[in-house]
Coordinates of C-alpha atoms in Angstrom, one line a residue:
M7 CA 129.7 175.1 24.2
N8 CA 127.6 176.3 27.2
I9 CA 124.3 174.9 28.3
K10 CA 122.4 177.8 26.7
N11 CA 124.0 177.2 23.3
I12 CA 123.3 173.5 23.6
F13 CA 119.6 174.2 24.4
V14 CA 119.3 176.6 21.5
A15 CA 120.9 174.2 19.1
A16 CA 118.5 171.5 20.3
L17 CA 115.6 173.8 19.7
I18 CA 116.7 174.6 16.1
I19 CA 117.3 170.9 15.4
S20 CA 113.8 170.1 16.7
I21 CA 112.1 172.9 14.7
T22 CA 114.0 171.8 11.6
A23 CA 112.9 168.2 12.2
L24 CA 109.3 169.4 12.5
A25 CA 109.6 171.2 9.2
F26 CA 111.2 168.1 7.7
I27 CA 108.3 165.9 8.8
M28 CA 105.6 168.3 7.6
R29 CA 107.2 168.7 4.2
F30 CA 108.5 165.2 3.6
Y31 CA 105.6 163.0 4.7
K32 CA 104.1 161.6 1.5
L33 CA 106.1 164.1 -0.5
G34 CA 105.9 162.1 -3.8
Q35 CA 102.3 161.0 -3.1
A36 CA 100.5 164.1 -2.0
P37 CA 99.5 165.8 -4.2
K38 CA 99.2 162.3 -5.9
G39 CA 99.0 163.7 -9.4
I40 CA 101.8 165.6 -11.1
Y41 CA 101.0 168.9 -12.6
I42 CA 102.2 169.6 -16.2
D43 CA 104.8 172.1 -15.0
E44 CA 106.3 169.5 -12.7
A45 CA 106.2 166.9 -15.4
G46 CA 107.7 169.4 -17.9
Q47 CA 110.6 170.3 -15.6
G48 CA 111.2 166.7 -14.7
Y49 CA 111.3 165.6 -18.4
S50 CA 113.6 168.5 -19.4
A51 CA 116.0 167.5 -16.6
Y52 CA 115.7 163.8 -17.7
S53 CA 116.5 164.9 -21.3
I54 CA 119.5 167.0 -20.1
L55 CA 120.8 164.0 -18.2
K56 CA 120.5 161.5 -21.1
T57 CA 121.5 163.7 -24.0
G58 CA 122.9 167.0 -22.8
K59 CA 120.0 168.7 -24.5
D60 CA 116.4 169.4 -23.6
E61 CA 113.5 167.7 -25.4
F62 CA 113.7 170.4 -28.2
G63 CA 117.4 169.5 -28.9
K64 CA 118.9 172.7 -27.3
S65 CA 122.1 172.1 -25.4
Y66 CA 122.0 173.4 -21.8
P67 CA 119.4 176.1 -22.3
I68 CA 119.6 179.4 -20.4
V69 CA 115.8 179.4 -20.0
F70 CA 113.8 176.3 -20.9
R71 CA 111.3 176.5 -23.8
S72 CA 108.9 174.0 -22.3
F73 CA 105.3 175.1 -23.4
T74 CA 106.8 178.3 -24.8
D75 CA 106.4 179.8 -21.3
F76 CA 110.2 179.5 -21.0
K77 CA 110.8 178.2 -17.5
T78 CA 113.6 179.4 -15.3
P79 CA 116.7 177.1 -15.4
I80 CA 118.1 176.7 -11.8
Y81 CA 115.4 174.4 -10.6
I82 CA 115.6 172.1 -13.6
Y83 CA 119.3 171.8 -13.3
T84 CA 119.0 170.8 -9.6
I85 CA 116.8 167.9 -10.6
V86 CA 119.3 166.5 -13.1
P87 CA 121.7 164.9 -10.5
L88 CA 118.8 163.5 -8.5
I89 CA 117.4 161.4 -11.3
P90 CA 120.1 158.7 -11.3
H91 CA 119.5 158.2 -7.5
F92 CA 115.7 158.5 -7.3
D93 CA 114.6 157.8 -10.9
L94 CA 112.2 160.1 -12.9
A95 CA 109.3 160.3 -10.5
P96 CA 107.1 162.8 -8.7
L97 CA 109.3 162.6 -5.6
T98 CA 112.4 163.5 -7.6
V99 CA 111.0 166.6 -9.2
R100 CA 109.8 167.9 -5.8
L101 CA 113.0 167.1 -3.9
P102 CA 114.8 170.4 -4.7
S103 CA 112.0 172.5 -3.4
F104 CA 111.7 170.3 -0.3
I105 CA 115.5 170.4 0.4
F106 CA 115.9 174.1 0.1
S107 CA 112.8 174.8 2.2
I108 CA 114.4 172.8 5.0
F109 CA 117.7 174.6 4.5
T110 CA 115.8 177.8 5.0
M111 CA 115.0 177.0 8.6
P112 CA 118.5 177.4 10.1
L113 CA 119.2 180.1 7.6
I114 CA 116.3 182.3 8.7
F115 CA 117.3 181.7 12.4
L116 CA 120.9 182.9 11.7
L117 CA 119.8 185.9 9.6
I118 CA 117.2 187.2 12.1
K119 CA 119.6 186.6 15.0
K120 CA 122.2 188.6 13.1
L121 CA 120.0 191.5 12.3
T122 CA 118.0 191.9 15.6
P123 CA 119.1 193.8 18.7
Q124 CA 120.5 191.4 21.3
K125 CA 117.6 191.9 23.8
I126 CA 115.1 190.1 21.6
A127 CA 117.4 188.5 19.0
L128 CA 117.1 184.9 20.3
P129 CA 113.4 184.7 20.9
L130 CA 112.5 186.5 17.7
A131 CA 114.9 184.2 15.6
L132 CA 113.5 181.0 17.3
L133 CA 109.9 182.0 17.0
T134 CA 110.2 183.1 13.4
T135 CA 111.8 179.8 12.5
L136 CA 109.1 177.9 14.3
L137 CA 106.3 179.8 12.6
L138 CA 108.0 179.3 9.2
A139 CA 108.2 175.6 9.9
I140 CA 104.4 175.3 10.3
S141 CA 103.5 178.0 7.8
P142 CA 100.9 176.8 5.2
W143 CA 102.4 179.2 2.7
H144 CA 105.9 177.9 3.0
I145 CA 104.8 174.2 3.4
L146 CA 102.8 174.3 0.2
F147 CA 105.7 175.3 -1.9
G148 CA 108.1 173.0 0.0
R149 CA 106.0 170.0 -0.9
T150 CA 105.6 170.7 -4.6
N151 CA 107.7 171.6 -7.6
F152 CA 107.8 175.4 -7.4
E153 CA 111.0 177.4 -8.2
C154 CA 110.0 180.2 -5.8
N155 CA 111.1 178.2 -2.8
L156 CA 114.6 177.5 -4.2
A157 CA 114.8 181.2 -5.2
L158 CA 113.8 182.4 -1.8
F159 CA 116.6 180.3 -0.2
F160 CA 119.3 181.8 -2.4
F161 CA 117.9 185.3 -2.0
L162 CA 118.0 185.0 1.8
S163 CA 121.5 183.4 1.7
G164 CA 122.6 186.4 -0.4
V165 CA 121.2 188.8 2.2
Y166 CA 122.8 186.9 5.1
A167 CA 126.2 186.8 3.3
F168 CA 126.0 190.5 2.7
Y169 CA 125.5 191.3 6.4
L170 CA 128.4 188.9 7.3
S171 CA 130.5 190.7 4.8
L172 CA 130.2 194.0 6.7
N173 CA 132.7 192.4 9.1
K174 CA 134.5 190.1 6.7
P175 CA 134.9 191.8 3.3
F176 CA 135.7 188.7 1.3
L177 CA 132.2 187.4 1.9
L178 CA 130.9 190.2 -0.3
A179 CA 131.9 188.0 -3.3
L180 CA 129.9 185.1 -1.8
S181 CA 126.9 187.4 -1.5
S182 CA 127.3 188.4 -5.1
I183 CA 127.3 184.7 -6.2
L184 CA 124.2 183.9 -4.2
F185 CA 122.3 186.9 -5.5
A186 CA 123.4 186.0 -9.1
I187 CA 121.9 182.5 -8.6
A188 CA 118.7 183.9 -7.0
L189 CA 118.1 186.3 -9.9
P190 CA 117.4 183.7 -12.6
A191 CA 115.9 181.1 -10.2
Y192 CA 112.4 182.6 -10.4
H193 CA 110.7 185.4 -12.3
S194 CA 109.8 187.5 -9.3
Q195 CA 113.4 187.6 -8.1
R196 CA 114.2 189.7 -11.2
I197 CA 112.6 192.5 -9.3
V198 CA 113.0 191.6 -5.6
T199 CA 116.7 190.8 -5.7
P200 CA 118.0 193.9 -7.5
A201 CA 115.7 196.2 -5.4
I202 CA 116.8 194.7 -2.1
L203 CA 120.4 194.7 -3.1
L204 CA 120.2 198.3 -4.1
L205 CA 118.7 199.3 -0.8
L206 CA 121.4 197.3 1.1
V207 CA 124.2 199.0 -0.9
L208 CA 122.7 202.5 -0.3
R209 CA 122.3 201.8 3.4
H210 CA 125.8 200.5 3.9
R211 CA 127.5 202.5 1.2
K212 CA 130.1 204.0 3.6
T213 CA 131.3 200.5 4.5
I214 CA 131.4 198.8 1.1
F215 CA 132.9 201.8 -0.7
S216 CA 135.5 202.4 1.9
K217 CA 139.2 201.8 1.2
K218 CA 139.2 198.5 3.1
Y219 CA 136.3 197.2 0.9
V220 CA 136.8 198.7 -2.5
R221 CA 138.7 195.9 -4.1
W222 CA 136.2 193.3 -2.7
T223 CA 133.3 195.5 -3.9
I224 CA 134.8 195.7 -7.5
L225 CA 135.5 191.9 -7.5
S226 CA 131.9 191.2 -6.3
V227 CA 130.4 193.4 -9.0
M228 CA 132.5 191.6 -11.7
V229 CA 131.6 188.2 -10.3
G230 CA 127.9 189.1 -10.3
I231 CA 128.1 190.4 -13.9
I232 CA 130.0 187.4 -15.2
L233 CA 127.5 185.0 -13.6
S234 CA 124.6 187.0 -15.0
L235 CA 126.0 187.1 -18.6
P236 CA 124.0 184.0 -19.8
T237 CA 120.8 185.6 -18.5
L238 CA 121.7 189.0 -19.9
S239 CA 122.4 187.4 -23.3
V240 CA 118.8 186.3 -23.8
M241 CA 116.9 189.0 -21.7
T242 CA 115.7 190.8 -24.8
T243 CA 114.4 187.7 -26.6
S244 CA 110.6 187.0 -26.8
G245 CA 111.2 183.8 -25.0
F246 CA 112.8 185.4 -21.9
L247 CA 110.0 188.0 -21.9
A248 CA 107.2 185.6 -22.6
R249 CA 106.1 185.1 -19.1
A250 CA 106.1 188.8 -18.2
A251 CA 104.4 189.8 -21.5
G252 CA 101.7 187.3 -21.0
L253 CA 100.8 188.2 -17.4
N254 CA 101.9 191.9 -17.0
I255 CA 98.8 194.1 -16.5
F256 CA 100.6 197.0 -18.2
S257 CA 101.3 195.0 -21.4
Y258 CA 98.4 192.5 -21.4
L259 CA 96.0 193.5 -24.1
R260 CA 92.5 193.6 -22.7
I261 CA 89.9 196.0 -21.3
S262 CA 91.4 197.0 -18.0
A263 CA 89.4 196.7 -14.8
G264 CA 87.5 199.9 -13.9
Y265 CA 86.8 200.9 -17.6
L266 CA 83.8 203.2 -17.7
Q267 CA 82.2 202.4 -21.0
D268 CA 79.3 204.8 -20.7
Y269 CA 81.4 207.8 -19.5
D270 CA 82.4 210.3 -22.1
G271 CA 83.1 213.4 -20.0
I272 CA 86.1 215.7 -20.2
F273 CA 88.2 213.4 -18.1
S274 CA 87.4 210.3 -20.2
S275 CA 90.7 210.3 -21.9
I276 CA 92.4 210.2 -18.5
I277 CA 90.3 207.9 -16.3
N278 CA 89.7 205.4 -19.2
S279 CA 93.3 205.5 -20.3
R280 CA 95.0 202.2 -20.3
W281 CA 97.9 203.4 -18.1
F282 CA 95.6 205.0 -15.5
L283 CA 93.4 201.9 -15.2
S284 CA 96.4 199.6 -15.1
T285 CA 98.0 201.8 -12.4
Q286 CA 94.8 201.7 -10.4
E287 CA 94.6 197.9 -10.8
F288 CA 98.2 197.6 -9.7
A289 CA 97.5 199.5 -6.5
A290 CA 94.5 197.3 -5.8
L291 CA 96.5 194.2 -6.4
Y292 CA 99.5 195.5 -4.4
F293 CA 97.5 196.3 -1.3
S294 CA 95.7 193.0 -1.4
Y295 CA 99.0 191.4 -0.3
L296 CA 99.0 193.5 2.8
S297 CA 95.4 192.9 3.5
P298 CA 94.4 190.9 6.7
R299 CA 91.3 189.7 4.8
H300 CA 93.4 187.9 2.2
M301 CA 96.1 186.8 4.6
F302 CA 93.8 185.2 7.2
N303 CA 90.6 184.5 5.4
L304 CA 90.4 184.5 1.6
G305 CA 94.0 183.3 0.8
D306 CA 95.1 182.4 -2.7
Y307 CA 92.3 181.5 -5.1
G308 CA 94.5 179.2 -7.1
P309 CA 93.8 175.5 -6.5
R310 CA 97.5 174.5 -6.8
S311 CA 98.8 177.4 -4.8
S312 CA 96.6 177.0 -1.7
F313 CA 95.2 174.2 0.5
P314 CA 91.5 173.7 0.9
E315 CA 89.9 175.4 3.9
L316 CA 93.2 177.0 4.8
S317 CA 94.4 180.6 4.2
T318 CA 97.9 181.9 3.8
F319 CA 98.2 182.3 7.6
Y320 CA 96.3 180.7 10.5
V321 CA 93.4 182.7 11.8
W322 CA 94.9 182.7 15.4
Q323 CA 97.8 184.7 14.1
A324 CA 95.7 187.7 12.9
P325 CA 95.6 189.6 16.2
F326 CA 99.3 189.1 16.7
W327 CA 100.0 190.4 13.2
L328 CA 98.0 193.6 13.9
Y329 CA 99.8 194.1 17.2
G330 CA 103.2 193.2 15.7
L331 CA 102.7 195.8 13.0
Y332 CA 102.1 198.4 15.8
V333 CA 105.1 197.2 17.7
L334 CA 107.3 197.4 14.6
L335 CA 106.3 200.9 13.7
K336 CA 106.6 202.2 17.3
N337 CA 110.0 200.7 18.3
R338 CA 113.5 201.0 17.0
F339 CA 114.7 197.5 16.0
G340 CA 117.7 198.6 14.0
E341 CA 118.6 196.5 11.0
V342 CA 115.8 193.9 11.3
K343 CA 113.2 196.7 11.1
F344 CA 114.9 198.0 7.9
F345 CA 114.9 194.4 6.5
I346 CA 111.2 193.8 7.4
I347 CA 109.9 197.0 6.0
S348 CA 112.0 196.8 2.8
L349 CA 110.9 193.3 2.0
L350 CA 107.3 193.9 3.1
L351 CA 107.1 196.8 0.6
I352 CA 109.1 195.3 -2.3
A353 CA 108.0 191.6 -2.3
P354 CA 104.4 192.3 -3.5
I355 CA 105.5 194.3 -6.6
P356 CA 106.3 191.4 -9.0
A357 CA 103.0 189.7 -8.0
A358 CA 101.0 192.9 -8.3
V359 CA 102.1 193.6 -11.9
T360 CA 100.4 190.3 -13.0
R361 CA 96.7 190.0 -13.6
D362 CA 96.2 187.1 -11.1
P363 CA 94.9 188.4 -7.7
Y364 CA 96.8 187.5 -4.5
S365 CA 99.2 185.0 -6.2
T366 CA 101.3 183.6 -3.3
I367 CA 103.7 181.8 -5.6
R368 CA 104.9 185.2 -7.0
A369 CA 104.9 186.9 -3.6
L370 CA 106.6 184.1 -1.6
P371 CA 109.4 186.4 -0.2
L372 CA 106.6 188.2 1.6
V373 CA 106.1 185.3 3.9
I374 CA 109.3 186.3 5.8
P375 CA 108.4 189.9 6.9
Q376 CA 104.8 188.8 7.6
I377 CA 106.0 186.0 9.9
L378 CA 108.5 188.4 11.6
I379 CA 105.6 190.8 12.3
I380 CA 103.5 188.0 13.8
S381 CA 106.5 186.9 15.9
L382 CA 107.0 190.4 17.2
G383 CA 103.3 190.6 18.1
I384 CA 103.5 187.3 20.0
I385 CA 106.7 188.2 21.9
Y386 CA 105.4 191.6 23.0
S387 CA 102.0 190.2 23.9
F388 CA 103.5 187.6 26.1
Q389 CA 105.8 190.2 27.7
K390 CA 102.8 192.4 28.6
V391 CA 100.9 189.4 30.0
Y392 CA 104.0 188.3 31.9
H393 CA 104.5 191.7 33.5
W394 CA 100.9 191.8 34.5
S395 CA 101.1 188.3 36.0
A396 CA 104.3 189.2 37.9
K397 CA 102.7 192.3 39.3
H398 CA 99.9 190.2 40.6
N399 CA 102.0 187.2 41.7
K400 CA 100.6 185.0 39.1
E401 CA 103.7 183.9 37.3
K402 CA 102.9 180.2 37.8
V403 CA 99.4 180.7 36.2
F404 CA 101.1 182.5 33.3
L405 CA 103.6 179.8 32.8
I406 CA 101.0 177.0 32.7
G407 CA 98.6 179.1 30.6
S408 CA 101.2 180.2 28.0
T409 CA 102.6 176.7 27.7
T410 CA 99.1 175.2 27.3
A411 CA 98.1 177.8 24.7
S412 CA 101.4 177.4 22.8
L413 CA 101.0 173.6 22.6
F414 CA 97.4 174.0 21.6
V415 CA 97.9 176.4 18.7
I416 CA 100.9 174.4 17.4
T417 CA 98.9 171.1 17.6
Y418 CA 95.9 172.8 16.0
S419 CA 98.1 174.1 13.2
I420 CA 99.7 170.8 12.5
V421 CA 96.4 169.0 12.5
K422 CA 94.9 171.7 10.2
I423 CA 97.8 171.3 7.7
H424 CA 97.5 167.5 7.8
S425 CA 93.7 167.5 7.1
S426 CA 93.9 170.2 4.5
A427 CA 97.0 169.1 2.5
L428 CA 96.7 165.3 2.8
L429 CA 93.0 164.7 3.0
L430 CA 90.9 167.5 1.5
N431 CA 93.4 168.5 -1.2
E432 CA 93.7 164.9 -2.4
Y433 CA 90.0 164.4 -2.5
F434 CA 88.8 167.7 -3.9
R435 CA 91.7 168.9 -6.1
A436 CA 93.0 165.8 -7.8
K437 CA 91.9 167.2 -11.2
E438 CA 93.9 170.4 -10.7
W439 CA 97.0 168.3 -10.0
D440 CA 96.5 166.3 -13.2
W441 CA 95.8 163.1 -11.3
G442 CA 95.4 160.0 -13.4
W443 CA 98.1 160.1 -16.0
E444 CA 100.2 157.5 -14.3
E445 CA 97.2 155.1 -14.4
V446 CA 96.7 156.0 -18.1
V447 CA 100.3 155.0 -18.8
K448 CA 99.9 151.7 -16.9
T449 CA 96.9 150.9 -19.0
L450 CA 98.6 151.8 -22.3
N451 CA 101.5 149.5 -21.4
T452 CA 99.0 146.5 -21.3
L453 CA 97.5 147.2 -24.7
D454 CA 98.5 145.8 -28.1
P455 CA 101.6 147.8 -29.1
S456 CA 101.0 147.2 -32.8
L457 CA 97.9 149.4 -32.8
P458 CA 98.1 153.2 -32.9
M459 CA 97.1 155.1 -29.8
I460 CA 95.5 158.6 -29.9
V461 CA 95.5 160.6 -26.7
D462 CA 93.3 163.7 -26.8
N463 CA 95.1 166.9 -25.9
A464 CA 92.3 169.4 -26.5
R465 CA 92.4 170.5 -22.8
E466 CA 95.6 168.9 -21.5
E467 CA 99.4 168.9 -22.2
A468 CA 99.0 165.2 -22.5
H469 CA 102.4 164.6 -24.2
I470 CA 104.5 165.7 -21.3
E471 CA 102.6 163.6 -18.8
L472 CA 103.0 160.6 -21.0
A473 CA 106.7 161.2 -21.7
F474 CA 107.3 161.6 -18.0
F475 CA 105.6 158.4 -16.8
L476 CA 106.8 156.4 -19.8
K477 CA 110.4 157.7 -19.3
Y478 CA 110.3 158.1 -23.0
D479 CA 113.8 158.1 -24.7
P480 CA 114.7 161.8 -25.1
K481 CA 116.7 161.1 -28.3
Q482 CA 113.7 159.5 -29.9
Y483 CA 111.5 162.4 -28.7
Q484 CA 113.9 164.9 -30.3
K485 CA 113.8 163.0 -33.6
E486 CA 110.0 162.7 -33.8
N487 CA 109.1 166.2 -32.6
F488 CA 111.2 168.8 -34.2
E489 CA 109.8 172.2 -33.3
V490 CA 112.4 175.0 -33.9
T491 CA 116.0 175.3 -34.9
N492 CA 118.6 176.2 -32.1
N493 CA 118.9 179.7 -33.6
E494 CA 115.1 180.3 -33.1
Y495 CA 114.9 178.6 -29.7
Y496 CA 114.4 181.8 -27.7
T497 CA 112.6 183.8 -30.4
N498 CA 110.1 181.5 -32.2
I499 CA 107.1 180.9 -29.9
N500 CA 105.1 178.7 -32.3
R501 CA 104.3 175.3 -31.0
N502 CA 103.6 171.8 -32.4
T503 CA 100.0 170.8 -31.6
T504 CA 100.6 167.2 -32.4
I505 CA 103.3 165.2 -30.6
K506 CA 104.4 161.6 -31.3
L507 CA 105.8 159.2 -28.8
G508 CA 106.3 156.0 -30.8
N509 CA 102.9 154.5 -31.5
I510 CA 101.2 157.2 -29.3
T511 CA 100.0 160.5 -30.9
T512 CA 98.7 163.3 -28.8
R513 CA 96.2 165.6 -30.7
P514 CA 92.5 166.4 -30.5
I515 CA 90.3 163.4 -31.3
N516 CA 88.7 163.7 -34.8
W517 CA 85.7 161.4 -34.9
N518 CA 85.3 161.5 -38.7
K519 CA 88.9 160.4 -39.1
D520 CA 89.7 158.3 -36.1
L521 CA 86.7 155.9 -36.5
K522 CA 88.1 154.6 -39.8
T523 CA 91.2 153.0 -38.1
K524 CA 91.3 150.2 -35.6
Q525 CA 93.2 151.9 -32.7
Y526 CA 93.0 153.0 -29.1
L527 CA 91.6 156.4 -28.0
V528 CA 92.3 158.1 -24.7
G529 CA 90.5 161.2 -23.4
D530 CA 88.7 162.8 -20.5
E531 CA 84.9 162.7 -20.0
L532 CA 84.3 165.6 -22.4
A533 CA 86.4 163.9 -25.1
I534 CA 84.9 160.5 -24.8
S535 CA 81.4 160.4 -23.3
H536 CA 79.2 157.4 -22.7
E537 CA 77.0 158.6 -25.5
Q538 CA 80.0 158.6 -27.9
I539 CA 81.0 155.1 -26.8
K540 CA 77.4 153.8 -27.6
T541 CA 77.0 155.9 -30.8
H542 CA 80.4 154.8 -32.3
N543 CA 80.3 151.2 -31.0
L544 CA 83.6 151.7 -29.0
T545 CA 84.9 149.1 -26.6
L546 CA 85.5 150.6 -23.1
I547 CA 88.8 149.2 -21.9
R548 CA 89.2 151.2 -18.7
E549 CA 87.6 154.1 -16.9
I550 CA 90.0 156.0 -14.6
R551 CA 88.3 157.9 -11.8
Y552 CA 89.4 160.7 -9.5
P553 CA 89.3 160.1 -5.7
D554 CA 85.9 161.8 -5.6
K555 CA 84.7 159.1 -8.1
S556 CA 84.2 161.5 -11.0
V557 CA 85.7 160.4 -14.4
A558 CA 89.2 161.4 -15.1
F559 CA 90.0 159.5 -18.3
R560 CA 88.5 156.8 -20.5
V561 CA 90.5 154.4 -22.6
V562 CA 88.5 152.9 -25.5
Q563 CA 89.2 150.8 -28.7
V564 CA 87.8 151.6 -32.1
N565 CA 86.3 148.4 -33.6

């Protein structure tokens, strides 16, 4: 290995180490709470580990029933082997996302280096990896339990294996396996993976359908179909389609945006038609993902899919994105240009068909082409400035200035992430991350176990938080909370509104009924107010507060 390769390897290790630190520091503590989806996936994995069935008694589900939103399976199954080593805890359920986000660093370096013309391959691959390492978008989903990060890794792995297979045909089968894993790993990959794969096949059809490749191509198709059979077997069920049906702007039953109620002209049947308005809404949503205003200013409105006071990209990257877009369209970059444009245009589609504006979780693959464009802008900007400095004999000034500027923006970005993710997010968004349930469980464990406990679930999926932190026996949960038969698991979307966990029952508090029995009640500030405590002569056992000192939960006893 020559000095250059050693230096490059050292840079990649350093960048990966930076990504590791920014994602792993306080991984299980910040966000301190655990959102219901995280708790649900963790408890499903715990149930699989202990019983071979999820909490509803279904053996190794293809998609997990959960809250009848039917979660994708890959992430949950990756949690299962981690629980014996790290216990059922927030850290454990976030580890798969963290691990695969770190694996993405060397992967994106290798992929971009493979696709890019040799002249700029190394600087573009290195800079893209660095920007991904400090990306707010990628860090957020690398620190929390989101399937999209894991899905992105397998998708990019499939793309990389495909390009490697153009020289080594047997790797086509590996590419097929990786794409087959990416497909059910997250909902948006059901669109992104087939679309990108189709474009890759069309672009390189002469190679993969040549005599040298034909048997590997046939084998790869067969492998992909076989691995996809479980997903295909349930793809027409109401459970599999539940997520899409609930969010899809083309199927979601509501008055579409742009409906002109007072217009009854000759074109009313067209411009007020559901499909016209939905298509118009789709276009608006689609282009929002390519909008600098959203990328560098507004960001994602969701409190769990964004950091406070921080957009999807850093403000300092905006001019480089604009210039990079110009550079990309003006120059021939071969395969990397095809990859950037293809993913740039396809990645927003699954997000744009949902009613949520600028949803970064559904458009996570978009982070890759956007960062590549920013990287191109930086590289070509620096080249222009360098040529100017060389022409005027100011190379030393350029070297000092560029080094200082680079260190400044990297330091600024790291400090911004730290303050936003670890300070502001913890203080202002604890409620959105369901903070406080661990404290509720600690309190319940100190109470008289002979008395019933009622936990209000009018606004919360209280049962899954309790089951998670109690590490409640999944066998007992399955006995106490039968919901549907195995035959109806993917088709019956009715839910139990009352869940029992031993002497704990989760249901809305009923004051007329619950005041007649000596028992404990748990609820948020709306469920159990100070006025209700005084009026009903309740004993306040504990008041659990968010970091901003507002009330999260109250635990009281009926006398």
